[in-house]
PDB file of C-alpha atoms in Angstrom:
ATOM      1  CA  GLY H   1      -1.409   6.959-105.757  1.00  0.00           C
ATOM      2  CA  GLU H   2      -1.871   6.591-101.364  1.00  0.00           C
ATOM      3  CA  ASP H   3       0.510   5.965 -98.282  1.00  0.00           C
ATOM      4  CA  VAL H   4      -0.691   4.821 -94.916  1.00  0.00           C
ATOM      5  CA  GLU H   5       2.057   5.338 -92.127  1.00  0.00           C
ATOM      6  CA  GLN H   6       2.483   3.838 -88.624  1.00  0.00           C
ATOM      7  CA  SER H   7       4.983   3.450 -86.511  1.00  0.00           C
ATOM      8  CA  LEU H   8       6.645   0.111 -86.243  1.00  0.00           C
ATOM      9  CA  PHE H   9       6.439  -0.414 -82.488  1.00  0.00           C
ATOM     10  CA  LEU H  10       4.676   0.180 -79.136  1.00  0.00           C
ATOM     11  CA  SER H  11       5.320  -1.186 -76.121  1.00  0.00           C
ATOM     12  CA  VAL H  12       3.060  -0.628 -72.882  1.00  0.00           C
ATOM     13  CA  ARG H  13       2.767  -1.803 -69.222  1.00  0.00           C
ATOM     14  CA  GLU H  14      -0.187  -4.176 -68.509  1.00  0.00           C
ATOM     15  CA  GLY H  15      -3.332  -2.035 -67.800  1.00  0.00           C
ATOM     16  CA  ASP H  16      -2.494   0.792 -69.254  1.00  0.00           C
ATOM     17  CA  SER H  17      -3.220   2.598 -72.296  1.00  0.00           C
ATOM     18  CA  SER H  18      -2.135   1.912 -75.541  1.00  0.00           C
ATOM     19  CA  VAL H  19      -2.478   4.662 -78.261  1.00  0.00           C
ATOM     20  CA  ILE H  20      -1.426   3.296 -82.079  1.00  0.00           C
ATOM     21  CA  ASN H  21      -1.498   6.235 -84.537  1.00  0.00           C
ATOM     22  CA  CYS H  22      -2.342   5.731 -88.513  1.00  0.00           C
ATOM     23  CA  THR H  23      -1.825   8.976 -90.823  1.00  0.00           C
ATOM     24  CA  TYR H  24      -2.981   8.818 -94.457  1.00  0.00           C
ATOM     25  CA  THR H  25      -2.581  10.714 -97.676  1.00  0.00           C
ATOM     26  CA  ASP H  26      -5.863   9.967 -99.847  1.00  0.00           C
ATOM     27  CA  SER H  27      -8.193  12.492 -99.262  1.00  0.00           C
ATOM     28  CA  SER H  28     -11.746  10.643-100.743  1.00  0.00           C
ATOM     29  CA  SER H  29     -10.915   7.568 -98.312  1.00  0.00           C
ATOM     30  CA  THR H  30     -14.380   6.811 -97.467  1.00  0.00           C
ATOM     31  CA  TYR H  31     -13.708   3.480 -94.730  1.00  0.00           C
ATOM     32  CA  LEU H  32     -10.238   3.471 -92.241  1.00  0.00           C
ATOM     33  CA  TYR H  33     -10.423   0.057 -90.158  1.00  0.00           C
ATOM     34  CA  TRP H  34      -8.583  -1.370 -87.657  1.00  0.00           C
ATOM     35  CA  TYR H  35      -6.916  -5.053 -88.070  1.00  0.00           C
ATOM     36  CA  LYS H  36      -5.292  -7.108 -85.407  1.00  0.00           C
ATOM     37  CA  GLN H  37      -2.401  -9.911 -86.351  1.00  0.00           C
ATOM     38  CA  GLU H  38      -1.448 -12.442 -84.554  1.00  0.00           C
ATOM     39  CA  PRO H  39       1.337 -14.235 -85.079  1.00  0.00           C
ATOM     40  CA  GLY H  40       1.266 -16.458 -88.104  1.00  0.00           C
ATOM     41  CA  ALA H  41      -2.181 -16.133 -88.453  1.00  0.00           C
ATOM     42  CA  GLY H  42      -4.519 -13.328 -91.228  1.00  0.00           C
ATOM     43  CA  LEU H  43      -6.198 -10.116 -90.040  1.00  0.00           C
ATOM     44  CA  GLN H  44      -8.936 -10.136 -87.787  1.00  0.00           C
ATOM     45  CA  LEU H  45     -10.857  -6.651 -88.222  1.00  0.00           C
ATOM     46  CA  LEU H  46     -10.988  -4.771 -84.256  1.00  0.00           C
ATOM     47  CA  THR H  47     -13.501  -2.034 -85.972  1.00  0.00           C
ATOM     48  CA  TYR H  48     -13.729   0.270 -88.634  1.00  0.00           C
ATOM     49  CA  ILE H  49     -15.086   3.836 -88.886  1.00  0.00           C
ATOM     50  CA  PHE H  50     -16.846   5.809 -91.702  1.00  0.00           C
ATOM     51  CA  SER H  51     -15.173   9.282 -92.708  1.00  0.00           C
ATOM     52  CA  ASN H  52     -17.524  11.289 -91.468  1.00  0.00           C
ATOM     53  CA  MET H  53     -17.401  10.665 -88.444  1.00  0.00           C
ATOM     54  CA  ASP H  54     -15.089  12.166 -85.642  1.00  0.00           C
ATOM     55  CA  MET H  55     -14.956   8.917 -82.523  1.00  0.00           C
ATOM     56  CA  LYS H  56     -16.685   5.068 -82.429  1.00  0.00           C
ATOM     57  CA  GLN H  57     -16.377   3.541 -79.103  1.00  0.00           C
ATOM     58  CA  ASP H  58     -16.855  -0.044 -78.593  1.00  0.00           C
ATOM     59  CA  GLN H  59     -15.723  -1.738 -75.287  1.00  0.00           C
ATOM     60  CA  ARG H  60     -12.367  -0.927 -74.866  1.00  0.00           C
ATOM     61  CA  LEU H  61     -11.707   0.451 -78.417  1.00  0.00           C
ATOM     62  CA  THR H  62     -11.756   4.320 -79.661  1.00  0.00           C
ATOM     63  CA  VAL H  63     -11.386   5.539 -82.997  1.00  0.00           C
ATOM     64  CA  LEU H  64     -10.417   8.477 -83.721  1.00  0.00           C
ATOM     65  CA  LEU H  65     -10.604  10.227 -87.104  1.00  0.00           C
ATOM     66  CA  ASN H  66      -9.265  13.855 -87.615  1.00  0.00           C
ATOM     67  CA  LYS H  67     -10.054  14.324 -91.717  1.00  0.00           C
ATOM     68  CA  LYS H  68      -8.576  17.743 -91.625  1.00  0.00           C
ATOM     69  CA  ASP H  69      -4.897  16.255 -91.246  1.00  0.00           C
ATOM     70  CA  LYS H  70      -5.635  12.240 -92.443  1.00  0.00           C
ATOM     71  CA  HIS H  71      -5.002  11.018 -88.805  1.00  0.00           C
ATOM     72  CA  LEU H  72      -6.778   7.919 -87.436  1.00  0.00           C
ATOM     73  CA  SER H  73      -6.361   6.470 -83.570  1.00  0.00           C
ATOM     74  CA  LEU H  74      -6.607   3.816 -81.822  1.00  0.00           C
ATOM     75  CA  ARG H  75      -6.897   3.461 -78.212  1.00  0.00           C
ATOM     76  CA  ILE H  76      -6.933  -0.050 -76.354  1.00  0.00           C
ATOM     77  CA  ALA H  77      -8.178   0.497 -72.592  1.00  0.00           C
ATOM     78  CA  ASP H  78      -6.287  -1.429 -69.620  1.00  0.00           C
ATOM     79  CA  THR H  79      -4.400  -3.044 -72.280  1.00  0.00           C
ATOM     80  CA  GLN H  80      -4.177  -7.158 -71.514  1.00  0.00           C
ATOM     81  CA  THR H  81      -1.217  -9.131 -72.561  1.00  0.00           C
ATOM     82  CA  GLY H  82      -3.732 -10.855 -75.211  1.00  0.00           C
ATOM     83  CA  ASP H  83      -3.311  -7.571 -76.781  1.00  0.00           C
ATOM     84  CA  SER H  84       0.477  -8.017 -77.772  1.00  0.00           C
ATOM     85  CA  ALA H  85       0.316  -8.378 -81.818  1.00  0.00           C
ATOM     86  CA  ILE H  86       0.719  -5.889 -84.545  1.00  0.00           C
ATOM     87  CA  TYR H  87      -1.977  -3.799 -86.037  1.00  0.00           C
ATOM     88  CA  PHE H  88      -2.778  -2.402 -89.134  1.00  0.00           C
ATOM     89  CA  CYS H  89      -4.649   0.756 -90.137  1.00  0.00           C
ATOM     90  CA  ALA H  90      -6.269   0.465 -93.807  1.00  0.00           C
ATOM     91  CA  GLU H  91      -7.904   2.548 -95.524  1.00  0.00           C
ATOM     92  CA  PHE H  92     -10.693   1.864 -98.717  1.00  0.00           C
ATOM     93  CA  SER H  93     -10.287   4.630-101.174  1.00  0.00           C
ATOM     94  CA  GLY H  94     -13.231   5.335-102.795  1.00  0.00           C
ATOM     95  CA  GLY H  95     -11.198   6.606-106.113  1.00  0.00           C
ATOM     96  CA  TYR H  96      -9.126   3.257-106.346  1.00  0.00           C
ATOM     97  CA  GLN H  97     -11.377   0.747-104.624  1.00  0.00           C
ATOM     98  CA  LYS H  98      -9.202  -1.141-103.353  1.00  0.00           C
ATOM     99  CA  VAL H  99      -8.196  -1.432 -99.364  1.00  0.00           C
ATOM    100  CA  THR H 100      -4.588   0.073 -98.295  1.00  0.00           C
ATOM    101  CA  PHE H 101      -2.993  -0.925 -95.189  1.00  0.00           C
ATOM    102  CA  GLY H 102      -0.616   0.862 -93.164  1.00  0.00           C
ATOM    103  CA  THR H 103       3.073  -1.061 -92.531  1.00  0.00           C
ATOM    104  CA  GLY H 104       1.832  -2.596 -88.627  1.00  0.00           C
ATOM    105  CA  THR H 105       2.393  -1.591 -85.502  1.00  0.00           C
ATOM    106  CA  LYS H 106       4.027  -3.857 -83.567  1.00  0.00           C
ATOM    107  CA  LEU H 107       2.427  -3.528 -79.767  1.00  0.00           C
ATOM    108  CA  GLN H 108       4.226  -5.370 -76.313  1.00  0.00           C
ATOM    109  CA  VAL H 109       2.182  -5.769 -73.329  1.00  0.00           C
ATOM    110  CA  ILE H 110       4.131  -6.144 -70.483  1.00  0.00           C
ATOM    111  CA  PRO H 111       2.876  -7.619 -67.426  1.00  0.00           C
TER     112      PRO H 111
ATOM    113  CA  GLY N   1     -21.222 -15.129 -90.268  1.00  0.00           C
ATOM    114  CA  ALA N   2     -19.480 -13.717 -93.688  1.00  0.00           C
ATOM    115  CA  VAL N   3     -16.566 -16.419 -92.857  1.00  0.00           C
ATOM    116  CA  VAL N   4     -14.001 -16.757 -95.916  1.00  0.00           C
ATOM    117  CA  SER N   5     -11.389 -19.899 -95.691  1.00  0.00           C
ATOM    118  CA  GLN N   6      -8.633 -20.202 -96.831  1.00  0.00           C
ATOM    119  CA  HIS N   7      -6.762 -23.244 -98.063  1.00  0.00           C
ATOM    120  CA  PRO N   8      -4.350 -24.205 -98.101  1.00  0.00           C
ATOM    121  CA  SER N   9      -2.986 -23.095 -94.518  1.00  0.00           C
ATOM    122  CA  ARG N  10       0.657 -24.636 -95.574  1.00  0.00           C
ATOM    123  CA  VAL N  11       2.380 -25.135 -98.164  1.00  0.00           C
ATOM    124  CA  ILE N  12       5.926 -27.010 -99.868  1.00  0.00           C
ATOM    125  CA  CYS N  13       6.901 -26.904-103.144  1.00  0.00           C
ATOM    126  CA  LYS N  14       9.764 -27.294-105.174  1.00  0.00           C
ATOM    127  CA  SER N  15      11.077 -24.659-107.489  1.00  0.00           C
ATOM    128  CA  GLY N  16       9.194 -24.828-111.227  1.00  0.00           C
ATOM    129  CA  THR N  17       6.045 -25.965-109.943  1.00  0.00           C
ATOM    130  CA  SER N  18       2.972 -24.768-109.452  1.00  0.00           C
ATOM    131  CA  VAL N  19       0.642 -24.160-106.497  1.00  0.00           C
ATOM    132  CA  LYS N  20      -2.984 -23.320-106.929  1.00  0.00           C
ATOM    133  CA  ILE N  21      -3.958 -21.594-103.648  1.00  0.00           C
ATOM    134  CA  GLU N  22      -8.403 -21.291-102.452  1.00  0.00           C
ATOM    135  CA  CYS N  23     -10.173 -18.782-100.928  1.00  0.00           C
ATOM    136  CA  ARG N  24     -13.970 -19.327-100.267  1.00  0.00           C
ATOM    137  CA  SER N  25     -16.595 -17.062 -98.946  1.00  0.00           C
ATOM    138  CA  LEU N  26     -18.680 -19.740 -97.405  1.00  0.00           C
ATOM    139  CA  ASP N  27     -21.717 -17.734 -95.871  1.00  0.00           C
ATOM    140  CA  PHE N  28     -21.674 -15.090 -98.646  1.00  0.00           C
ATOM    141  CA  GLN N  29     -21.576 -14.148-102.705  1.00  0.00           C
ATOM    142  CA  ALA N  30     -18.014 -12.371-102.877  1.00  0.00           C
ATOM    143  CA  THR N  31     -18.434  -9.671-105.890  1.00  0.00           C
ATOM    144  CA  THR N  32     -15.070  -9.406-105.251  1.00  0.00           C
ATOM    145  CA  MET N  33     -11.598 -10.747-103.928  1.00  0.00           C
ATOM    146  CA  PHE N  34      -8.404  -9.653-102.761  1.00  0.00           C
ATOM    147  CA  TRP N  35      -4.891 -10.827-103.142  1.00  0.00           C
ATOM    148  CA  TYR N  36      -2.427  -9.679-101.096  1.00  0.00           C
ATOM    149  CA  ARG N  37       0.897 -10.891-100.205  1.00  0.00           C
ATOM    150  CA  GLN N  38       3.063 -10.459 -97.095  1.00  0.00           C
ATOM    151  CA  PHE N  39       7.058 -10.353 -96.959  1.00  0.00           C
ATOM    152  CA  PRO N  40       8.623 -11.344 -93.347  1.00  0.00           C
ATOM    153  CA  LYS N  41       7.276  -8.234 -91.175  1.00  0.00           C
ATOM    154  CA  GLN N  42       6.131  -6.087 -93.572  1.00  0.00           C
ATOM    155  CA  SER N  43       2.517  -5.074 -94.399  1.00  0.00           C
ATOM    156  CA  LEU N  44       0.129  -6.818 -96.950  1.00  0.00           C
ATOM    157  CA  MET N  45       0.567  -5.928-100.451  1.00  0.00           C
ATOM    158  CA  LEU N  46      -2.171  -5.992-102.376  1.00  0.00           C
ATOM    159  CA  MET N  47      -1.012  -7.573-105.696  1.00  0.00           C
ATOM    160  CA  ALA N  48      -4.818  -8.183-107.677  1.00  0.00           C
ATOM    161  CA  THR N  49      -8.206  -7.570-106.956  1.00  0.00           C
ATOM    162  CA  SER N  50     -10.736  -9.975-109.156  1.00  0.00           C
ATOM    163  CA  ASN N  51     -14.702  -9.226-109.312  1.00  0.00           C
ATOM    164  CA  GLU N  52     -16.128 -12.290-110.832  1.00  0.00           C
ATOM    165  CA  GLY N  53     -16.340 -13.571-114.361  1.00  0.00           C
ATOM    166  CA  SER N  54     -14.445 -10.720-115.076  1.00  0.00           C
ATOM    167  CA  LYS N  55     -10.539 -10.280-115.618  1.00  0.00           C
ATOM    168  CA  ALA N  56      -8.395  -9.315-112.302  1.00  0.00           C
ATOM    169  CA  THR N  57      -6.801  -6.132-112.247  1.00  0.00           C
ATOM    170  CA  TYR N  58      -3.597  -6.258-111.378  1.00  0.00           C
ATOM    171  CA  GLU N  59      -1.097  -4.086-109.335  1.00  0.00           C
ATOM    172  CA  GLN N  60       2.059  -2.379-111.081  1.00  0.00           C
ATOM    173  CA  GLY N  61       5.018  -4.859-110.862  1.00  0.00           C
ATOM    174  CA  VAL N  62       2.594  -8.327-110.392  1.00  0.00           C
ATOM    175  CA  GLU N  63       2.949 -10.853-113.619  1.00  0.00           C
ATOM    176  CA  LYS N  64       0.268 -11.930-114.406  1.00  0.00           C
ATOM    177  CA  ASP N  65       1.292 -14.557-115.592  1.00  0.00           C
ATOM    178  CA  LYS N  66       3.378 -15.538-113.216  1.00  0.00           C
ATOM    179  CA  PHE N  67       0.283 -15.386-110.300  1.00  0.00           C
ATOM    180  CA  LEU N  68      -2.917 -16.467-112.441  1.00  0.00           C
ATOM    181  CA  ILE N  69      -6.168 -15.563-110.616  1.00  0.00           C
ATOM    182  CA  ASN N  70      -9.477 -16.961-111.558  1.00  0.00           C
ATOM    183  CA  HIS N  71     -12.641 -16.017-110.304  1.00  0.00           C
ATOM    184  CA  ALA N  72     -15.159 -18.014-111.694  1.00  0.00           C
ATOM    185  CA  SER N  73     -17.794 -18.222-108.994  1.00  0.00           C
ATOM    186  CA  LEU N  74     -19.430 -15.675-106.283  1.00  0.00           C
ATOM    187  CA  THR N  75     -17.921 -18.194-103.690  1.00  0.00           C
ATOM    188  CA  LEU N  76     -14.328 -19.024-105.231  1.00  0.00           C
ATOM    189  CA  SER N  77     -11.068 -17.211-106.192  1.00  0.00           C
ATOM    190  CA  THR N  78      -7.765 -19.055-106.958  1.00  0.00           C
ATOM    191  CA  LEU N  79      -4.237 -17.960-107.123  1.00  0.00           C
ATOM    192  CA  THR N  80      -1.647 -19.860-109.220  1.00  0.00           C
ATOM    193  CA  VAL N  81       1.694 -19.416-107.570  1.00  0.00           C
ATOM    194  CA  THR N  82       3.298 -20.909-111.741  1.00  0.00           C
ATOM    195  CA  SER N  83       6.858 -21.914-111.615  1.00  0.00           C
ATOM    196  CA  ALA N  84       7.551 -21.389-108.672  1.00  0.00           C
ATOM    197  CA  HIS N  85      10.943 -19.570-107.245  1.00  0.00           C
ATOM    198  CA  PRO N  86      12.159 -19.389-103.601  1.00  0.00           C
ATOM    199  CA  GLU N  87      11.675 -15.674-104.156  1.00  0.00           C
ATOM    200  CA  ASP N  88       8.069 -16.622-103.888  1.00  0.00           C
ATOM    201  CA  SER N  89       8.408 -17.914-100.829  1.00  0.00           C
ATOM    202  CA  SER N  90       5.368 -15.600 -98.575  1.00  0.00           C
ATOM    203  CA  PHE N  91       2.529 -15.520 -96.217  1.00  0.00           C
ATOM    204  CA  TYR N  92      -0.846 -15.283 -99.543  1.00  0.00           C
ATOM    205  CA  ILE N  93      -3.796 -13.766 -98.056  1.00  0.00           C
ATOM    206  CA  CYS N  94      -7.653 -13.476 -99.809  1.00  0.00           C
ATOM    207  CA  SER N  95      -9.949 -11.525 -98.729  1.00  0.00           C
ATOM    208  CA  ALA N  96     -13.893 -11.085 -99.874  1.00  0.00           C
ATOM    209  CA  SER N  97     -15.951  -8.259-100.288  1.00  0.00           C
ATOM    210  CA  ARG N  98     -19.782  -8.577-100.070  1.00  0.00           C
ATOM    211  CA  ARG N  99     -19.608  -5.792-102.384  1.00  0.00           C
ATOM    212  CA  GLN N 100     -18.301  -2.532-103.985  1.00  0.00           C
ATOM    213  CA  GLY N 101     -18.538   0.404-101.064  1.00  0.00           C
ATOM    214  CA  GLY N 102     -15.274  -0.932 -98.212  1.00  0.00           C
ATOM    215  CA  TRP N 103     -17.561  -2.299 -95.583  1.00  0.00           C
ATOM    216  CA  GLY N 104     -17.346  -5.687 -95.254  1.00  0.00           C
ATOM    217  CA  TYR N 105     -14.505  -6.683 -95.947  1.00  0.00           C
ATOM    218  CA  THR N 106     -13.210 -11.123 -94.440  1.00  0.00           C
ATOM    219  CA  PHE N 107      -9.771 -11.624 -94.217  1.00  0.00           C
ATOM    220  CA  GLY N 108      -8.834 -15.517 -95.123  1.00  0.00           C
ATOM    221  CA  SER N 109      -6.418 -17.315 -92.775  1.00  0.00           C
ATOM    222  CA  GLY N 110      -3.710 -16.966 -95.519  1.00  0.00           C
ATOM    223  CA  THR N 111      -1.249 -19.260 -96.824  1.00  0.00           C
ATOM    224  CA  ARG N 112       2.257 -20.008 -95.974  1.00  0.00           C
ATOM    225  CA  LEU N 113       4.349 -20.676 -99.612  1.00  0.00           C
ATOM    226  CA  THR N 114       7.412 -21.893 -99.161  1.00  0.00           C
ATOM    227  CA  VAL N 115       9.540 -22.668-102.531  1.00  0.00           C
ATOM    228  CA  VAL N 116      12.436 -25.237-102.092  1.00  0.00           C
TER     229      VAL N 116
END
């Protein structure tokens, strides 16, 4: 089976950087994603990284992947109040041909 | 591009009735669609994977006779919750993939089902 774990809650001050962490277990993962979910809404894909990459930067977002430790992180620079949401990491398992989501991390941005 | 429309966004039904939720890919053909369920304050849980023209693959513990999935065309998949009970109340989300390979999943906006 495959498990994806995240810490449940993160609180940061506006303007600081946020780092959301994720660990996964499936070594055959080929793609790893970060999604954002605002209250009552569906998931919004923020970014993704291929498993053969170590880092990907997209404006304020930086994704780091440590494949050896099966650890994925999302760094949000200059965090804004609009970034308050639940963030899910997800892996695509080539072996099982499906996407598995983490438990979600609730990000609270304090003005 | 890559828009998935899910309908209805909210539905309230009486216990014992059936509810159909539609998931449409508006500007691409979706070879594979996924149905998820989200309980309050929990992550999404995959219910089933449907491929166009074939039977859906259900995850362990999901009753296939209760949650009927039809993927009759490359742009439409439906989830029917049959004989709904209050414990079926949940947030259901579909997602669609352009192709196998893990890239380009697009999610619907979700359906809030309340069974009274």
